[in-house]
C-alpha atoms as one frame of an Amber mdcrd trajectory, in Angstrom:
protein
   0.000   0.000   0.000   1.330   3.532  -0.932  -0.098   7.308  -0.343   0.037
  10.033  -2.467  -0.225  13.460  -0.578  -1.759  16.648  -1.615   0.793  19.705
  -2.722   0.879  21.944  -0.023  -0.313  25.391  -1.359   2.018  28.337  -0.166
   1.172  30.927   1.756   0.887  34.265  -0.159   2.098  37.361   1.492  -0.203
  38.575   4.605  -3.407  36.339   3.441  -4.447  33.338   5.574  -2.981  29.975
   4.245  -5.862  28.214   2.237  -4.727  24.885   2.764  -4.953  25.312   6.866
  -8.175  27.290   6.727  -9.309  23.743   4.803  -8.097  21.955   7.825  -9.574
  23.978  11.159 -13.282  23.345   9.576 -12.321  19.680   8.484 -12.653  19.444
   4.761  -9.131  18.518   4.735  -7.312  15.863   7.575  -3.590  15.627   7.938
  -2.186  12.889   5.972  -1.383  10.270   8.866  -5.151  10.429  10.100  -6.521
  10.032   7.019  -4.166   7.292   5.789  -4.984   5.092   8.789  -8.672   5.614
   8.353  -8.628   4.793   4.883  -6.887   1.655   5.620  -9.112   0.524   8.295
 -11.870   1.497   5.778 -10.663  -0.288   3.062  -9.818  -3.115   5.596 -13.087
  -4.227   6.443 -14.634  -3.290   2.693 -12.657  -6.006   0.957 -14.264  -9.270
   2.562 -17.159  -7.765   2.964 -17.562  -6.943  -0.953 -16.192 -10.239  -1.430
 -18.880 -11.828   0.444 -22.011  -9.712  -0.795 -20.906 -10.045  -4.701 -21.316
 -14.577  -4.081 -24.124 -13.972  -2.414 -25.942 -11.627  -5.182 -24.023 -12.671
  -8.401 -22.947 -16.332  -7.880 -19.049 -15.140  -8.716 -16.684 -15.209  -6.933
 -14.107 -12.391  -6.615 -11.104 -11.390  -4.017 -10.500  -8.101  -3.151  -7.518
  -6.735  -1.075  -6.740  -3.744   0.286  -4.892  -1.243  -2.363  -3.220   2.063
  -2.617  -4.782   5.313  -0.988  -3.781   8.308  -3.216  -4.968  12.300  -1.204
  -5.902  15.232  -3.473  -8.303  17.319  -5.177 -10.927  14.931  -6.138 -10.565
  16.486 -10.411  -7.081  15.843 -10.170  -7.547  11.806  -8.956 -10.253  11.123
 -11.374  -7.932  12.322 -13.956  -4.508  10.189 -12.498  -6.725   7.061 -12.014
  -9.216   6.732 -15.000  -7.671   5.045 -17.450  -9.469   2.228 -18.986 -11.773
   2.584 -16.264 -15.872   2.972 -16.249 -16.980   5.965 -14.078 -20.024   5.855
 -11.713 -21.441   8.069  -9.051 -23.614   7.240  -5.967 -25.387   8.091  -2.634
 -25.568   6.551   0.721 -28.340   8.716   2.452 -27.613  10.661   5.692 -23.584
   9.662   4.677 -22.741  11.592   1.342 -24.093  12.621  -2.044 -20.837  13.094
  -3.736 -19.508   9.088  -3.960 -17.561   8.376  -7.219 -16.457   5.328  -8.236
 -14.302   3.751 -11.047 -13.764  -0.122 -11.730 -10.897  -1.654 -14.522 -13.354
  -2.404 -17.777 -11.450  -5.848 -17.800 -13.332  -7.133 -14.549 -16.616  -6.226
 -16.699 -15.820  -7.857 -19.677 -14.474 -11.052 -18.222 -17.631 -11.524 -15.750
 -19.751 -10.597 -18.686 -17.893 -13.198 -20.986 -17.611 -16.094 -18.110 -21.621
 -15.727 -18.029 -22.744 -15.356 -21.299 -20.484 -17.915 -23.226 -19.779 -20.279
 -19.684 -15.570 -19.187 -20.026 -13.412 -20.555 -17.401 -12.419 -17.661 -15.217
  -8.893 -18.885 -14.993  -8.170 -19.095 -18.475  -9.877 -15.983 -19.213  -6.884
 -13.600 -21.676  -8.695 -10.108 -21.748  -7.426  -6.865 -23.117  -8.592  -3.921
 -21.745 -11.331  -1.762 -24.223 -14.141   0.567 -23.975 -17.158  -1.291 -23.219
 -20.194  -2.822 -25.138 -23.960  -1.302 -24.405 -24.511  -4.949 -22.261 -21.307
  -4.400 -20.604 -21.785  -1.181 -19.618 -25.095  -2.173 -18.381 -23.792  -5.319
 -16.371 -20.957  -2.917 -15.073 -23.994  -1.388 -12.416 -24.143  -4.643 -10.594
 -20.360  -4.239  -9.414 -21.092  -0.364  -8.190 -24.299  -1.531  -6.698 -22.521
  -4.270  -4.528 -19.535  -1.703  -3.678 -22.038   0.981  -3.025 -24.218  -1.442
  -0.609 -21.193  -2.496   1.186 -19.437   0.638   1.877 -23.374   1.564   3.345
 -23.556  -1.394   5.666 -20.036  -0.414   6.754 -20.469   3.459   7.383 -24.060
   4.288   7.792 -25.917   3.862  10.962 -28.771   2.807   9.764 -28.754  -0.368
   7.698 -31.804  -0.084   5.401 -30.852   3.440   4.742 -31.122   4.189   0.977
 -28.031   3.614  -1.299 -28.013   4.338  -5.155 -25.808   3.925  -7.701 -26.661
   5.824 -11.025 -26.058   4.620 -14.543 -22.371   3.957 -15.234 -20.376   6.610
 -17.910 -17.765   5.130 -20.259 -15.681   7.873 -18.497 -16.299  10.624 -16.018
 -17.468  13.790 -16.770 -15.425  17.462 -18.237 -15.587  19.872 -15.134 -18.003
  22.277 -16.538 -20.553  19.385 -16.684 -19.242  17.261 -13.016 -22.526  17.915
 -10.540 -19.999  16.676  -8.193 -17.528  19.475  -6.404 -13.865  19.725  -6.639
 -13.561  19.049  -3.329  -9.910  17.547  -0.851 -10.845  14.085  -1.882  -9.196
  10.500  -0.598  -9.456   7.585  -3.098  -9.527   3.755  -1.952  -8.614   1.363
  -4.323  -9.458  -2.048  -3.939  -7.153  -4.846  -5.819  -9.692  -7.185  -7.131
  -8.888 -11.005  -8.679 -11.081 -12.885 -10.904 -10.046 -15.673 -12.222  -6.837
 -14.573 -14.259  -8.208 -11.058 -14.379  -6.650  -8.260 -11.961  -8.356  -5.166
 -11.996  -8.740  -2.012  -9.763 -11.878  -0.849  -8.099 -11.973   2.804  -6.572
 -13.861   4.542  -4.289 -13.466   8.930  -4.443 -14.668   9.991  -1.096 -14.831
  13.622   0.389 -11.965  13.734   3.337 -14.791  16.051   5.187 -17.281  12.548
   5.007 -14.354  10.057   5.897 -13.163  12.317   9.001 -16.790  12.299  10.373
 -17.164   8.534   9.586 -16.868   5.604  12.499 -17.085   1.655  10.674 -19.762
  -0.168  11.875 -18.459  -3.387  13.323 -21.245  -5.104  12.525 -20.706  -8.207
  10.027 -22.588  -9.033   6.847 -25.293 -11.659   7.230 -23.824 -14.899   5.390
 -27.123 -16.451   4.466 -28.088 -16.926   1.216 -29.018 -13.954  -0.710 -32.484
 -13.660  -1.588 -31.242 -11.821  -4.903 -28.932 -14.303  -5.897 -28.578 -14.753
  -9.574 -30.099 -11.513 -10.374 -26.994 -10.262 -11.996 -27.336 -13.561 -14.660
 -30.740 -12.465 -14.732 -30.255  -9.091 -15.665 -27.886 -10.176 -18.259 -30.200
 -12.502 -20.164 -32.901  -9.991 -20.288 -30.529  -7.594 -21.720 -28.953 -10.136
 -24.792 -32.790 -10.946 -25.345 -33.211  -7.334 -26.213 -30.443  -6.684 -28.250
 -30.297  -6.075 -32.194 -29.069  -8.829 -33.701 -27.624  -9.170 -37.707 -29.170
 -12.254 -39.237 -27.998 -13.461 -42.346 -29.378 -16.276 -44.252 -26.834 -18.088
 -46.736 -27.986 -20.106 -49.679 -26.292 -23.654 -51.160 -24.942 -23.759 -54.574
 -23.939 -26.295 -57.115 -20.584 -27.098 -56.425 -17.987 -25.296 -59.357 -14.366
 -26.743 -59.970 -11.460 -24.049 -59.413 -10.906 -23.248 -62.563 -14.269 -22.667
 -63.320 -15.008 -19.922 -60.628 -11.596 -18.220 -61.694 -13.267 -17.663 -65.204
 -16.333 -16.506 -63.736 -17.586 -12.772 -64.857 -20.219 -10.351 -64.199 -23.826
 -11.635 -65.659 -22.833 -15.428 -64.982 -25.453 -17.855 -63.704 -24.732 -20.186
 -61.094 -27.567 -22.802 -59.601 -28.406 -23.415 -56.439 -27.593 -26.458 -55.408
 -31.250 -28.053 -54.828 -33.581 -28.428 -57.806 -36.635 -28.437 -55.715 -37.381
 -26.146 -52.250 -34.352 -23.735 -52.338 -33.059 -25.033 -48.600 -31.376 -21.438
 -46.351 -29.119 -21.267 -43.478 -30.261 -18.519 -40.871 -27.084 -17.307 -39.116
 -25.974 -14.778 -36.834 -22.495 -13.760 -35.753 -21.367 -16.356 -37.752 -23.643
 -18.908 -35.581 -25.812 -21.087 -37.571 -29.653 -21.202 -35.890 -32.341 -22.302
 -38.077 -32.718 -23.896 -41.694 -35.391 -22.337 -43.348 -37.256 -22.303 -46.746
 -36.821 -19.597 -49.479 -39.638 -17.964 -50.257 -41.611 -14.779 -51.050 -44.523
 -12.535 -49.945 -45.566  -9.740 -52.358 -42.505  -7.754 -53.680 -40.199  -9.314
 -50.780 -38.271 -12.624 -50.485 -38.900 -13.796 -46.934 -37.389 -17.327 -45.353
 -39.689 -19.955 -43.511 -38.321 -21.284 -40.037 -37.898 -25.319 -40.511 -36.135
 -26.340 -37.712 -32.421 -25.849 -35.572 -29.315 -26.120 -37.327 -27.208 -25.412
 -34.415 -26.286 -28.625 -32.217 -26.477 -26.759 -29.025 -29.934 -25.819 -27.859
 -28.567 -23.506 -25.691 -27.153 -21.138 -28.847 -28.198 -17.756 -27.122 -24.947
 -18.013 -24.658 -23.042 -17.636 -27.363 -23.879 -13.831 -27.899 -21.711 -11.109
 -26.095
């Protein structure tokens, strides 16, 4: 674990020094206080995160304890974005300004391991922006952070905690809701499989100073919400747009003979009687159909499967 400090900002002539002004009404703490409290934070966070995301999800992660970087809260979101996905959140009666940013590889290797059944320990994933159902899935993780951190720091355990949409990246300064305020992030280390990715929480020093951890641990039983995140995910791939194509057999030509060919050729199909079709998508073959037409359009009748796994939709993603 390693801390980066805030710059101290020097004292101009005669006028009071900012930076200590910050201090006496506590939106800033000295670095030693706020170090161990962000450790003790982060501390209890990581197996309790650990513990909520099996119970809701069915996945299993680790998460340990990472670095603690101090500063202006523009100036971490800008050192610790990259190929990240941004979020922002609420824990009621605790704070309204909560930012958080999680590694896109996490996301696209939970959202690969459930849609196509990949073994998390052979997963090879390059970090990219991500896809619409990513970016959807990617709420689950903030929600579980966000619900955790509440049952850690709020006195009240039913108190309300949202997390809103997740942003491919966080937002310019003229458009952030969220104030430029002496900000502490906690980064939490988290394993999946073969996957190592950060997760970061941007809190306001003023919040964490205030803040005593409940010592309360999370109830172990099983989650009544477990599985909604494989849930969620199949309702969104049943949604999506998908590209069907629909390929047609034809006779079979020798090499020579399709080198020759030229524009205004004829070549058969390879049936003489019902024209037989292949209904793919993403290169996966679904149905065979029949060829056929309705009015001014050419249209294709659903036969039967022509994929050997019944299960074909886990193949999207």
């Amino acid at each position: 674990m390693s801390v980066a400090t805030e710059n101290q900002e020097p004292t101009g002539g005669n006028g009071f020094d900012p930076d200590l002004l910050d201090r006496m009404i506590g939106l800033k703490g000295n670095t030693p206080d706020i170090q161990t409290r962000s450790q003790n934070l982060l501390n209890a966070l990581c197996p309790m995160l650990s513990t909520a995301f099996q119970s809701a999800t069915g996945v299993m992660i680790d998460a340990r304890p990472g670095e603690i970087h101090l500063g202006r809260r523009r100036e971490l979101l800008a050192e610790l974005s990259g190929d990240t996905v941004y979020c922002e959140a609420t824990i009621a009666n605790w704070s309204n300004e909560i930012s958080s940013l999680c590694g896109t590889k996490l996301i696209i290797g939970m959202v690969e391991c459930l849609l196509g059944g990949s073994d998390p320990d052979h997963l090879d994933i390059a970090a990219r922006p991500l896809s619409g159902i990513e970016l959807d899935m990617s709420l689950v993780v903030f929600e579980q952070l966000n619900d955790s951190l509440r049952n850690l720091v709020s006195a009240k355990p039913d108190a309300r905690a949202r997390a809103k949409n997740p942003q491919p990246e966080h937002p310019e300064e003229e458009d952030d809701p969220i104030p430029d305020f002496h900000a502490v992030a906690l980064t939490l280390d988290i394993e999946f499989g073969a996957i190592a990715a950060p997760l970061t929480l941007i809190l306001p020093q003023s919040v964490l100073l205030k803040t005593k951890t409940n010592a309360a641990k999370l109830d172990k039983k099983s989650d009544p919400n477990k599985g909604e995140w494989t849930e969620r995910l199949s309702d969104r791939v049943s949604k999506s747009q998908i590209s069907l194509q629909a390929a047609v057999a034809l006779q079979s030509l020798e090499l020579g003979e399709i080198s020759r060919l030229q524009p205004g050729d004829l070549i058969a199909f390879a049936n003489n009687g019902d024209i037989e079709v292949t209904l793919s998508a993403n290169g996966q073959p679904l149905y065979t159909c029949a060829l056929g037409r309705a009015g001014s359009r050419y249209m294709v009748k659903i036969e039967g499967q022509a994929g050997p796994d019944e299960n074909w939709k886990t193949d999207f993603r």
